[in-house]
PDB file of C-alpha atoms in Angstrom:
ATOM      1  CA  UNK A1364     -85.890 -35.547  53.070  1.00  0.00           C
ATOM      2  CA  UNK A1365     -84.590 -38.582  54.952  1.00  0.00           C
ATOM      3  CA  UNK A1366     -87.964 -40.354  54.724  1.00  0.00           C
ATOM      4  CA  UNK A1367     -88.131 -39.588  51.027  1.00  0.00           C
ATOM      5  CA  UNK A1368     -84.775 -41.293  50.440  1.00  0.00           C
ATOM      6  CA  UNK A1369     -85.908 -44.348  52.409  1.00  0.00           C
ATOM      7  CA  UNK A1370     -89.085 -44.507  50.338  1.00  0.00           C
ATOM      8  CA  UNK A1371     -87.099 -44.366  47.104  1.00  0.00           C
ATOM      9  CA  UNK A1372     -84.800 -47.173  48.302  1.00  0.00           C
ATOM     10  CA  UNK A1373     -87.771 -49.359  49.274  1.00  0.00           C
ATOM     11  CA  UNK A1374     -89.444 -48.749  45.917  1.00  0.00           C
ATOM     12  CA  UNK A1375     -86.233 -49.619  44.074  1.00  0.00           C
ATOM     13  CA  UNK A1376     -85.842 -52.801  46.136  1.00  0.00           C
ATOM     14  CA  UNK A1377     -89.418 -53.871  45.344  1.00  0.00           C
ATOM     15  CA  UNK A1378     -88.876 -53.158  41.651  1.00  0.00           C
ATOM     16  CA  UNK A1379     -85.681 -55.225  41.601  1.00  0.00           C
ATOM     17  CA  UNK A1380     -87.379 -58.119  43.391  1.00  0.00           C
ATOM     18  CA  UNK A1381     -90.288 -57.954  40.979  1.00  0.00           C
ATOM     19  CA  UNK A1382     -87.942 -58.024  38.013  1.00  0.00           C
ATOM     20  CA  UNK A1383     -86.060 -61.019  39.418  1.00  0.00           C
ATOM     21  CA  UNK A1384     -89.352 -62.834  39.999  1.00  0.00           C
ATOM     22  CA  UNK A1385     -90.463 -62.119  36.439  1.00  0.00           C
ATOM     23  CA  UNK A1386     -87.183 -63.381  35.054  1.00  0.00           C
ATOM     24  CA  UNK A1387     -87.508 -66.577  37.067  1.00  0.00           C
ATOM     25  CA  UNK A1388     -91.079 -67.207  35.910  1.00  0.00           C
ATOM     26  CA  UNK A1389     -90.016 -66.696  32.302  1.00  0.00           C
ATOM     27  CA  UNK A1390     -88.081 -69.968  32.485  1.00  0.00           C
ATOM     28  CA  UNK A1391     -91.309 -71.955  32.900  1.00  0.00           C
ATOM     29  CA  UNK A1392     -92.944 -73.643  29.927  1.00  0.00           C
ATOM     30  CA  UNK A1393     -95.681 -76.117  29.064  1.00  0.00           C
ATOM     31  CA  UNK A1394     -93.880 -79.387  28.450  1.00  0.00           C
ATOM     32  CA  UNK A1395     -96.495 -82.118  27.989  1.00  0.00           C
ATOM     33  CA  UNK A1396    -100.299 -82.400  27.921  1.00  0.00           C
ATOM     34  CA  UNK A1397    -102.558 -85.440  28.111  1.00  0.00           C
ATOM     35  CA  UNK A1398    -106.194 -84.796  27.163  1.00  0.00           C
ATOM     36  CA  UNK A1399    -107.878 -88.214  27.051  1.00  0.00           C
ATOM     37  CA  UNK A1400    -106.931 -90.155  30.184  1.00  0.00           C
ATOM     38  CA  UNK A1401    -108.485 -93.580  30.507  1.00  0.00           C
ATOM     39  CA  UNK A1402    -105.844 -95.825  32.062  1.00  0.00           C
ATOM     40  CA  UNK A1403    -102.949 -93.404  32.488  1.00  0.00           C
ATOM     41  CA  UNK A1404    -101.686 -91.485  35.511  1.00  0.00           C
ATOM     42  CA  UNK A1405    -104.100 -91.025  38.438  1.00  0.00           C
ATOM     43  CA  UNK A1406    -104.496 -88.000  40.691  1.00  0.00           C
ATOM     44  CA  UNK A1407    -104.590 -88.019  44.507  1.00  0.00           C
ATOM     45  CA  UNK A1408    -108.223 -89.122  44.415  1.00  0.00           C
ATOM     46  CA  UNK A1409    -107.595 -92.071  42.102  1.00  0.00           C
ATOM     47  CA  UNK A1410    -109.288 -90.323  39.182  1.00  0.00           C
ATOM     48  CA  UNK A1411    -108.159 -90.392  35.560  1.00  0.00           C
ATOM     49  CA  UNK A1412    -108.267 -86.815  34.329  1.00  0.00           C
ATOM     50  CA  UNK A1413    -106.436 -84.691  31.804  1.00  0.00           C
ATOM     51  CA  UNK A1414    -103.192 -83.198  33.033  1.00  0.00           C
ATOM     52  CA  UNK A1415    -100.765 -80.429  32.084  1.00  0.00           C
ATOM     53  CA  UNK A1416     -97.047 -80.671  32.816  1.00  0.00           C
ATOM     54  CA  UNK A1417     -94.983 -77.525  33.519  1.00  0.00           C
ATOM     55  CA  UNK A1418     -91.199 -77.690  33.166  1.00  0.00           C
ATOM     56  CA  UNK A1419     -88.558 -75.444  34.753  1.00  0.00           C
ATOM     57  CA  UNK A1420     -85.932 -74.860  32.057  1.00  0.00           C
ATOM     58  CA  UNK A1421     -83.541 -72.966  34.343  1.00  0.00           C
ATOM     59  CA  UNK A1422     -80.892 -74.227  36.757  1.00  0.00           C
ATOM     60  CA  UNK A1423     -82.491 -72.447  39.720  1.00  0.00           C
ATOM     61  CA  UNK A1424     -85.601 -73.146  41.757  1.00  0.00           C
ATOM     62  CA  UNK A1425     -88.666 -71.269  40.466  1.00  0.00           C
ATOM     63  CA  UNK A1426     -91.902 -70.685  42.384  1.00  0.00           C
ATOM     64  CA  UNK A1427     -94.950 -70.855  40.112  1.00  0.00           C
ATOM     65  CA  UNK A1428     -97.274 -69.348  42.732  1.00  0.00           C
ATOM     66  CA  UNK A1429     -99.520 -66.456  41.620  1.00  0.00           C
ATOM     67  CA  UNK A1430     -99.099 -67.452  37.959  1.00  0.00           C
ATOM     68  CA  UNK A1431    -102.148 -68.327  35.858  1.00  0.00           C
ATOM     69  CA  UNK A1432    -103.248 -71.244  33.682  1.00  0.00           C
ATOM     70  CA  UNK A1433    -106.127 -70.967  31.228  1.00  0.00           C
ATOM     71  CA  UNK A1434    -107.695 -72.444  28.098  1.00  0.00           C
ATOM     72  CA  UNK A1435    -109.856 -69.399  27.351  1.00  0.00           C
ATOM     73  CA  UNK A1436    -108.638 -67.512  24.276  1.00  0.00           C
ATOM     74  CA  UNK A1437    -110.578 -64.424  25.287  1.00  0.00           C
ATOM     75  CA  UNK A1438    -107.664 -63.472  27.523  1.00  0.00           C
ATOM     76  CA  UNK A1439    -105.717 -62.594  24.361  1.00  0.00           C
ATOM     77  CA  UNK A1440    -107.854 -59.474  23.964  1.00  0.00           C
ATOM     78  CA  UNK A1441    -105.464 -56.613  24.729  1.00  0.00           C
ATOM     79  CA  UNK A1442    -108.375 -54.338  25.607  1.00  0.00           C
ATOM     80  CA  UNK A1443    -109.054 -56.350  28.742  1.00  0.00           C
ATOM     81  CA  UNK A1444    -107.662 -55.079  32.011  1.00  0.00           C
ATOM     82  CA  UNK A1445    -105.551 -57.289  34.245  1.00  0.00           C
ATOM     83  CA  UNK A1446    -108.423 -58.031  36.687  1.00  0.00           C
ATOM     84  CA  UNK A1447    -110.774 -58.887  33.802  1.00  0.00           C
ATOM     85  CA  UNK A1448    -108.200 -61.205  32.300  1.00  0.00           C
ATOM     86  CA  UNK A1449    -107.416 -62.800  35.683  1.00  0.00           C
ATOM     87  CA  UNK A1450    -111.101 -63.603  36.186  1.00  0.00           C
ATOM     88  CA  UNK A1451    -110.933 -65.905  33.133  1.00  0.00           C
ATOM     89  CA  UNK A1452    -107.907 -67.839  34.381  1.00  0.00           C
ATOM     90  CA  UNK A1453    -106.989 -70.188  37.212  1.00  0.00           C
ATOM     91  CA  UNK A1454    -104.682 -68.471  39.726  1.00  0.00           C
ATOM     92  CA  UNK A1455    -102.110 -70.823  41.210  1.00  0.00           C
ATOM     93  CA  UNK A1456    -102.389 -70.265  44.994  1.00  0.00           C
ATOM     94  CA  UNK A1457     -99.451 -69.232  47.116  1.00  0.00           C
ATOM     95  CA  UNK A1458     -98.422 -70.663  50.459  1.00  0.00           C
ATOM     96  CA  UNK A1459     -97.814 -74.191  49.156  1.00  0.00           C
ATOM     97  CA  UNK A1460     -94.206 -75.400  49.212  1.00  0.00           C
ATOM     98  CA  UNK A1461     -94.999 -77.771  46.344  1.00  0.00           C
ATOM     99  CA  UNK A1462     -95.336 -74.830  43.953  1.00  0.00           C
ATOM    100  CA  UNK A1463     -91.542 -74.467  44.077  1.00  0.00           C
ATOM    101  CA  UNK A1464     -90.183 -76.272  41.019  1.00  0.00           C
ATOM    102  CA  UNK A1465     -86.622 -77.522  41.420  1.00  0.00           C
ATOM    103  CA  UNK A1466     -84.052 -76.903  38.663  1.00  0.00           C
ATOM    104  CA  UNK A1467     -84.856 -78.847  35.474  1.00  0.00           C
ATOM    105  CA  UNK A1468     -87.848 -80.518  37.119  1.00  0.00           C
ATOM    106  CA  UNK A1469     -91.584 -80.836  36.421  1.00  0.00           C
ATOM    107  CA  UNK A1470     -94.915 -80.006  38.059  1.00  0.00           C
ATOM    108  CA  UNK A1471     -98.274 -81.565  37.151  1.00  0.00           C
ATOM    109  CA  UNK A1472    -101.692 -79.843  37.104  1.00  0.00           C
ATOM    110  CA  UNK A1473    -104.998 -81.674  36.693  1.00  0.00           C
ATOM    111  CA  UNK A1474    -107.513 -80.183  34.239  1.00  0.00           C
ATOM    112  CA  UNK A1475    -110.618 -81.609  35.945  1.00  0.00           C
ATOM    113  CA  UNK A1476    -112.588 -78.431  36.775  1.00  0.00           C
ATOM    114  CA  UNK A1477    -112.365 -79.356  40.471  1.00  0.00           C
ATOM    115  CA  UNK A1478    -110.301 -76.558  42.113  1.00  0.00           C
ATOM    116  CA  UNK A1479    -111.685 -77.513  45.531  1.00  0.00           C
ATOM    117  CA  UNK A1480    -109.684 -80.729  45.429  1.00  0.00           C
ATOM    118  CA  UNK A1481    -106.376 -78.917  45.839  1.00  0.00           C
ATOM    119  CA  UNK A1482    -104.023 -76.291  44.525  1.00  0.00           C
ATOM    120  CA  UNK A1483    -103.064 -78.409  41.535  1.00  0.00           C
ATOM    121  CA  UNK A1484    -106.603 -79.030  40.292  1.00  0.00           C
ATOM    122  CA  UNK A1485    -107.562 -76.454  37.664  1.00  0.00           C
ATOM    123  CA  UNK A1486    -110.875 -74.701  37.143  1.00  0.00           C
ATOM    124  CA  UNK A1487    -111.350 -75.928  33.569  1.00  0.00           C
ATOM    125  CA  UNK A1488    -111.445 -79.123  31.524  1.00  0.00           C
ATOM    126  CA  UNK A1489    -109.968 -80.128  28.179  1.00  0.00           C
ATOM    127  CA  UNK A1490    -112.112 -81.400  25.298  1.00  0.00           C
ATOM    128  CA  UNK A1491    -110.621 -84.483  23.549  1.00  0.00           C
ATOM    129  CA  UNK A1492    -112.643 -83.860  20.364  1.00  0.00           C
ATOM    130  CA  UNK A1493    -111.446 -80.274  19.835  1.00  0.00           C
ATOM    131  CA  UNK A1494    -108.199 -78.388  19.685  1.00  0.00           C
ATOM    132  CA  UNK A1495    -107.204 -77.230  23.158  1.00  0.00           C
ATOM    133  CA  UNK A1496    -105.377 -73.940  23.515  1.00  0.00           C
ATOM    134  CA  UNK A1497    -103.535 -73.750  26.837  1.00  0.00           C
ATOM    135  CA  UNK A1498    -101.633 -70.730  28.136  1.00  0.00           C
ATOM    136  CA  UNK A1499     -99.414 -69.961  31.114  1.00  0.00           C
ATOM    137  CA  UNK A1500     -99.432 -66.343  32.315  1.00  0.00           C
ATOM    138  CA  UNK A1501     -97.154 -64.520  34.704  1.00  0.00           C
ATOM    139  CA  UNK A1502     -98.286 -63.229  38.108  1.00  0.00           C
ATOM    140  CA  UNK A1503     -99.233 -59.827  36.645  1.00  0.00           C
ATOM    141  CA  UNK A1504    -101.931 -61.504  34.550  1.00  0.00           C
ATOM    142  CA  UNK A1505    -100.794 -59.828  31.334  1.00  0.00           C
ATOM    143  CA  UNK A1506     -97.423 -61.391  30.429  1.00  0.00           C
ATOM    144  CA  UNK A1507     -97.809 -64.575  28.398  1.00  0.00           C
ATOM    145  CA  UNK A1508     -95.074 -67.011  29.434  1.00  0.00           C
ATOM    146  CA  UNK A1509     -95.983 -69.898  27.145  1.00  0.00           C
ATOM    147  CA  UNK A1510     -98.876 -71.306  25.142  1.00  0.00           C
ATOM    148  CA  UNK A1511     -99.624 -74.437  23.146  1.00  0.00           C
ATOM    149  CA  UNK A1512    -102.405 -75.731  20.904  1.00  0.00           C
ATOM    150  CA  UNK A1513    -103.013 -79.447  21.437  1.00  0.00           C
ATOM    151  CA  UNK A1514    -104.421 -81.202  18.335  1.00  0.00           C
ATOM    152  CA  UNK A1515    -107.887 -82.684  18.458  1.00  0.00           C
ATOM    153  CA  UNK A1516    -108.706 -86.392  18.563  1.00  0.00           C
ATOM    154  CA  UNK A1517    -105.464 -87.610  20.056  1.00  0.00           C
ATOM    155  CA  UNK A1518    -105.338 -91.360  20.773  1.00  0.00           C
ATOM    156  CA  UNK A1519    -106.549 -92.394  24.203  1.00  0.00           C
ATOM    157  CA  UNK A1520    -103.826 -92.291  26.875  1.00  0.00           C
ATOM    158  CA  UNK A1521    -101.461 -90.563  24.454  1.00  0.00           C
ATOM    159  CA  UNK A1522     -99.986 -87.197  25.345  1.00  0.00           C
ATOM    160  CA  UNK A1523     -98.693 -84.276  23.293  1.00  0.00           C
ATOM    161  CA  UNK A1524     -95.292 -83.040  24.387  1.00  0.00           C
ATOM    162  CA  UNK A1525     -91.898 -81.717  23.484  1.00  0.00           C
ATOM    163  CA  UNK A1526     -89.416 -84.271  22.178  1.00  0.00           C
ATOM    164  CA  UNK A1527     -86.836 -82.874  24.584  1.00  0.00           C
ATOM    165  CA  UNK A1528     -87.757 -81.155  27.840  1.00  0.00           C
ATOM    166  CA  UNK A1529     -88.110 -77.388  27.498  1.00  0.00           C
ATOM    167  CA  UNK A1530     -86.524 -77.252  24.019  1.00  0.00           C
ATOM    168  CA  UNK A1531     -89.026 -75.784  21.557  1.00  0.00           C
ATOM    169  CA  UNK A1532     -86.681 -76.373  18.620  1.00  0.00           C
ATOM    170  CA  UNK A1533     -86.859 -80.126  19.194  1.00  0.00           C
ATOM    171  CA  UNK A1534     -90.503 -80.019  18.116  1.00  0.00           C
ATOM    172  CA  UNK A1535     -93.703 -81.542  19.456  1.00  0.00           C
ATOM    173  CA  UNK A1536     -94.722 -85.174  19.138  1.00  0.00           C
ATOM    174  CA  UNK A1537     -97.476 -87.538  20.185  1.00  0.00           C
ATOM    175  CA  UNK A1538     -96.220 -89.556  23.139  1.00  0.00           C
ATOM    176  CA  UNK A1539     -97.389 -93.147  23.585  1.00  0.00           C
ATOM    177  CA  UNK A1540     -96.804 -94.280  19.993  1.00  0.00           C
ATOM    178  CA  UNK A1541     -93.777 -94.904  17.743  1.00  0.00           C
ATOM    179  CA  UNK A1542     -91.581 -95.908  20.658  1.00  0.00           C
ATOM    180  CA  UNK A1543     -92.280 -92.749  22.656  1.00  0.00           C
ATOM    181  CA  UNK A1544     -93.641 -92.977  26.171  1.00  0.00           C
ATOM    182  CA  UNK A1545     -96.074 -90.869  28.146  1.00  0.00           C
ATOM    183  CA  UNK A1546     -93.959 -89.379  30.924  1.00  0.00           C
ATOM    184  CA  UNK A1547     -95.901 -87.384  33.539  1.00  0.00           C
ATOM    185  CA  UNK A1548     -93.607 -85.562  36.005  1.00  0.00           C
ATOM    186  CA  UNK A1549     -90.468 -86.921  34.374  1.00  0.00           C
ATOM    187  CA  UNK A1550     -88.226 -86.424  31.332  1.00  0.00           C
ATOM    188  CA  UNK A1551     -89.829 -86.746  27.904  1.00  0.00           C
ATOM    189  CA  UNK A1552     -86.553 -88.116  26.574  1.00  0.00           C
ATOM    190  CA  UNK A1553     -84.758 -90.744  28.614  1.00  0.00           C
ATOM    191  CA  UNK A1554     -81.122 -89.711  29.009  1.00  0.00           C
ATOM    192  CA  UNK A1555     -79.499 -93.133  29.310  1.00  0.00           C
ATOM    193  CA  UNK A1556     -76.393 -92.276  27.272  1.00  0.00           C
ATOM    194  CA  UNK A1557     -74.101 -89.404  26.386  1.00  0.00           C
ATOM    195  CA  UNK A1558     -73.970 -88.750  22.650  1.00  0.00           C
ATOM    196  CA  UNK A1559     -70.668 -86.852  22.824  1.00  0.00           C
ATOM    197  CA  UNK A1560     -68.930 -89.616  24.761  1.00  0.00           C
ATOM    198  CA  UNK A1561     -70.307 -92.300  22.467  1.00  0.00           C
ATOM    199  CA  UNK A1562     -69.113 -90.360  19.410  1.00  0.00           C
ATOM    200  CA  UNK A1563     -65.671 -89.923  20.933  1.00  0.00           C
ATOM    201  CA  UNK A1564     -65.440 -93.673  21.546  1.00  0.00           C
ATOM    202  CA  UNK A1565     -66.191 -94.360  17.894  1.00  0.00           C
ATOM    203  CA  UNK A1566     -63.602 -91.872  16.625  1.00  0.00           C
ATOM    204  CA  UNK A1567     -60.894 -92.794  19.146  1.00  0.00           C
ATOM    205  CA  UNK A1568     -61.373 -96.427  20.231  1.00  0.00           C
ATOM    206  CA  UNK A1569     -57.825 -96.817  21.616  1.00  0.00           C
ATOM    207  CA  UNK A1570     -57.687 -93.533  23.524  1.00  0.00           C
ATOM    208  CA  UNK A1571     -54.674 -92.128  21.666  1.00  0.00           C
ATOM    209  CA  UNK A1572     -56.357 -88.814  21.019  1.00  0.00           C
ATOM    210  CA  UNK A1573     -57.465 -88.577  24.649  1.00  0.00           C
ATOM    211  CA  UNK A1574     -53.900 -89.214  25.851  1.00  0.00           C
ATOM    212  CA  UNK A1575     -52.469 -86.560  23.522  1.00  0.00           C
ATOM    213  CA  UNK A1576     -55.105 -84.063  24.614  1.00  0.00           C
ATOM    214  CA  UNK A1577     -54.375 -84.760  28.279  1.00  0.00           C
ATOM    215  CA  UNK A1578     -50.626 -84.292  27.759  1.00  0.00           C
ATOM    216  CA  UNK A1579     -51.200 -81.053  25.854  1.00  0.00           C
ATOM    217  CA  UNK A1580     -53.371 -79.748  28.663  1.00  0.00           C
ATOM    218  CA  UNK A1581     -50.698 -80.585  31.259  1.00  0.00           C
ATOM    219  CA  UNK A1582     -47.841 -79.087  29.240  1.00  0.00           C
ATOM    220  CA  UNK A1583     -49.837 -75.960  28.453  1.00  0.00           C
ATOM    221  CA  UNK A1584     -50.556 -75.578  32.153  1.00  0.00           C
ATOM    222  CA  UNK A1585     -46.876 -75.966  33.025  1.00  0.00           C
ATOM    223  CA  UNK A1586     -45.919 -73.457  30.328  1.00  0.00           C
ATOM    224  CA  UNK A1587     -48.392 -70.942  31.706  1.00  0.00           C
ATOM    225  CA  UNK A1588     -47.014 -71.468  35.211  1.00  0.00           C
ATOM    226  CA  UNK A1589     -43.435 -70.960  33.958  1.00  0.00           C
ATOM    227  CA  UNK A1590     -44.355 -67.730  32.179  1.00  0.00           C
ATOM    228  CA  UNK A1591     -46.280 -66.495  35.215  1.00  0.00           C
ATOM    229  CA  UNK A1592     -43.423 -67.224  37.631  1.00  0.00           C
ATOM    230  CA  UNK A1593     -40.939 -65.671  35.202  1.00  0.00           C
ATOM    231  CA  UNK A1594     -42.940 -62.458  35.043  1.00  0.00           C
ATOM    232  CA  UNK A1595     -43.475 -62.352  38.806  1.00  0.00           C
ATOM    233  CA  UNK A1596     -39.757 -62.994  39.417  1.00  0.00           C
ATOM    234  CA  UNK A1597     -38.794 -60.211  37.007  1.00  0.00           C
ATOM    235  CA  UNK A1598     -41.118 -57.786  38.744  1.00  0.00           C
ATOM    236  CA  UNK A1599     -39.686 -58.740  42.139  1.00  0.00           C
ATOM    237  CA  UNK A1600     -36.104 -58.333  40.880  1.00  0.00           C
ATOM    238  CA  UNK A1601     -36.869 -54.865  39.512  1.00  0.00           C
ATOM    239  CA  UNK A1602     -38.364 -53.852  42.856  1.00  0.00           C
ATOM    240  CA  UNK A1603     -35.237 -55.074  44.672  1.00  0.00           C
ATOM    241  CA  UNK A1604     -32.968 -53.118  42.305  1.00  0.00           C
ATOM    242  CA  UNK A1605     -35.008 -49.943  42.722  1.00  0.00           C
ATOM    243  CA  UNK A1606     -34.893 -50.254  46.512  1.00  0.00           C
ATOM    244  CA  UNK A1607     -31.115 -50.822  46.383  1.00  0.00           C
ATOM    245  CA  UNK A1608     -30.622 -47.773  44.134  1.00  0.00           C
ATOM    246  CA  UNK A1609     -32.730 -45.671  46.468  1.00  0.00           C
ATOM    247  CA  UNK A1610     -30.722 -46.910  49.459  1.00  0.00           C
ATOM    248  CA  UNK A1611     -27.396 -46.016  47.809  1.00  0.00           C
ATOM    249  CA  UNK A1612     -28.726 -42.725  46.468  1.00  0.00           C
ATOM    250  CA  UNK A1613     -28.242 -43.693  42.829  1.00  0.00           C
ATOM    251  CA  UNK A1614     -30.748 -42.683  40.172  1.00  0.00           C
ATOM    252  CA  UNK A1615     -28.884 -43.601  36.992  1.00  0.00           C
ATOM    253  CA  UNK A1616     -29.594 -47.186  35.970  1.00  0.00           C
ATOM    254  CA  UNK A1617     -26.343 -47.447  34.017  1.00  0.00           C
ATOM    255  CA  UNK A1618     -24.347 -46.393  37.066  1.00  0.00           C
ATOM    256  CA  UNK A1619     -26.218 -48.889  39.197  1.00  0.00           C
ATOM    257  CA  UNK A1620     -25.476 -51.585  36.630  1.00  0.00           C
ATOM    258  CA  UNK A1621     -21.760 -50.781  36.646  1.00  0.00           C
ATOM    259  CA  UNK A1622     -21.632 -50.902  40.445  1.00  0.00           C
ATOM    260  CA  UNK A1623     -23.720 -54.079  40.457  1.00  0.00           C
ATOM    261  CA  UNK A1624     -26.299 -52.495  42.735  1.00  0.00           C
ATOM    262  CA  UNK A1625     -29.097 -54.891  43.529  1.00  0.00           C
ATOM    263  CA  UNK A1626     -27.293 -57.909  42.080  1.00  0.00           C
ATOM    264  CA  UNK A1627     -25.836 -59.300  45.276  1.00  0.00           C
ATOM    265  CA  UNK A1628     -25.301 -63.029  45.252  1.00  0.00           C
ATOM    266  CA  UNK A1629     -27.648 -65.372  46.965  1.00  0.00           C
ATOM    267  CA  UNK A1630     -24.917 -66.484  49.395  1.00  0.00           C
ATOM    268  CA  UNK A1631     -24.837 -63.000  50.912  1.00  0.00           C
ATOM    269  CA  UNK A1632     -28.560 -62.994  51.550  1.00  0.00           C
ATOM    270  CA  UNK A1633     -28.379 -66.540  52.909  1.00  0.00           C
ATOM    271  CA  UNK A1634     -25.621 -65.576  55.370  1.00  0.00           C
ATOM    272  CA  UNK A1635     -27.556 -62.502  56.494  1.00  0.00           C
ATOM    273  CA  UNK A1636     -30.710 -64.546  56.899  1.00  0.00           C
ATOM    274  CA  UNK A1637     -28.937 -67.195  58.973  1.00  0.00           C
ATOM    275  CA  UNK A1638     -27.313 -64.548  61.154  1.00  0.00           C
ATOM    276  CA  UNK A1639     -30.665 -62.888  61.793  1.00  0.00           C
ATOM    277  CA  UNK A1640     -32.214 -66.255  62.522  1.00  0.00           C
ATOM    278  CA  UNK A1641     -29.533 -67.132  65.070  1.00  0.00           C
ATOM    279  CA  UNK A1642     -29.827 -63.712  66.657  1.00  0.00           C
ATOM    280  CA  UNK A1643     -33.612 -63.756  66.948  1.00  0.00           C
ATOM    281  CA  UNK A1644     -33.897 -67.383  67.990  1.00  0.00           C
ATOM    282  CA  UNK A1645     -30.921 -67.255  70.378  1.00  0.00           C
ATOM    283  CA  UNK A1646     -29.352 -70.209  68.636  1.00  0.00           C
ATOM    284  CA  UNK A1647     -25.902 -70.697  70.243  1.00  0.00           C
ATOM    285  CA  UNK A1648     -24.079 -73.027  72.658  1.00  0.00           C
ATOM    286  CA  UNK A1649     -25.006 -72.530  76.303  1.00  0.00           C
ATOM    287  CA  UNK A1650     -21.922 -72.863  78.534  1.00  0.00           C
ATOM    288  CA  UNK A1651     -22.390 -73.329  82.272  1.00  0.00           C
ATOM    289  CA  UNK A1652     -18.639 -73.531  83.090  1.00  0.00           C
ATOM    290  CA  UNK A1653     -15.834 -71.364  81.747  1.00  0.00           C
ATOM    291  CA  UNK A1654     -12.467 -73.056  81.483  1.00  0.00           C
ATOM    292  CA  UNK A1655      -9.353 -70.883  81.544  1.00  0.00           C
ATOM    293  CA  UNK A1656      -6.120 -72.446  80.294  1.00  0.00           C
ATOM    294  CA  UNK A1657      -2.888 -70.716  81.267  1.00  0.00           C
ATOM    295  CA  UNK A1658       0.490 -71.720  79.946  1.00  0.00           C
ATOM    296  CA  UNK A1659       2.709 -72.945  82.756  1.00  0.00           C
ATOM    297  CA  UNK A1660       6.170 -71.451  82.580  1.00  0.00           C
ATOM    298  CA  UNK A1661       8.761 -73.946  83.656  1.00  0.00           C
ATOM    299  CA  UNK A1662      11.547 -72.543  85.806  1.00  0.00           C
ATOM    300  CA  UNK A1663      13.494 -75.765  85.830  1.00  0.00           C
ATOM    301  CA  UNK A1664      15.437 -77.551  83.143  1.00  0.00           C
ATOM    302  CA  UNK A1665      14.481 -81.094  82.394  1.00  0.00           C
ATOM    303  CA  UNK A1666      17.261 -83.336  81.302  1.00  0.00           C
ATOM    304  CA  UNK A1667      16.081 -83.348  77.698  1.00  0.00           C
ATOM    305  CA  UNK A1668      15.461 -79.587  77.437  1.00  0.00           C
ATOM    306  CA  UNK A1669      18.527 -77.480  76.593  1.00  0.00           C
ATOM    307  CA  UNK A1670      16.748 -74.161  76.212  1.00  0.00           C
ATOM    308  CA  UNK A1671      17.377 -73.105  79.782  1.00  0.00           C
ATOM    309  CA  UNK A1672      21.090 -73.880  79.556  1.00  0.00           C
ATOM    310  CA  UNK A1673      21.651 -71.351  76.812  1.00  0.00           C
ATOM    311  CA  UNK A1674      22.911 -67.916  77.712  1.00  0.00           C
ATOM    312  CA  UNK A1675      20.378 -65.203  77.307  1.00  0.00           C
ATOM    313  CA  UNK A1676      21.291 -62.100  75.438  1.00  0.00           C
ATOM    314  CA  UNK A1677      21.167 -59.007  77.587  1.00  0.00           C
ATOM    315  CA  UNK A1678      18.543 -56.341  76.769  1.00  0.00           C
ATOM    316  CA  UNK A1679      19.882 -52.910  76.027  1.00  0.00           C
TER     317      UNK A1679
END
């Protein structure tokens, strides 16, 4: 029974890890593709080949290992088993630290049909004169993460990519013409300005609105603090009153109010606190010598003292 429970826990842990891995891989997408490479980016061997750029849309590091890249549309046949489908695709090897894509970063694969040259060299080529369908599959070989159809006859050294990294809604465009640049392993759109800040500058050139907003934020914060302290103080005061009523054996709130139970002045508590402090800290004057002053009774009569010349009344 004990082993069975351990087995169930291990299976659940593996399932959770698998789900997390799948969710991470789902944030990967095909971001840019260059088919006809004549004078563009070179690989590690100095060759000009077609390349495919993968982008991590999430804000966490994603490992693309064990995923698949392919340009064979036969893998779309749902009748195929996972092994049959995997045989038609390029499996991205594991064990390479470079397969870990940092948050919002890119990874480049070379479509040169030379997988022996390294982990990032695919087992297929792209045809510049035809449409090229490219797909990215998850590690299970059945889940399609992303796919794209690159138009045929693109200009030489021009790529086909998203206008904004990882944002499908931004649309696809031919990079390398109309003021757009081919950007392997970097952002498709250069973020050299902040549109929101620029718009705010146009609407509020003197900063009056910004100053008012800042003051409102500060005053709202102070108001929230006042309300919070007021509530906390009220709760503390109620607790003190209840403790005082319990100490005096009073249960009626009206009676406690008439006797002013729990409403002692702050001076009383301050005096008690100071007395306790002096008692605990031994705060008092240390006297090494004790002086005793006794009144000396004069048995003589100075010339200017007439008290001793008066007759004393006898005691009955």
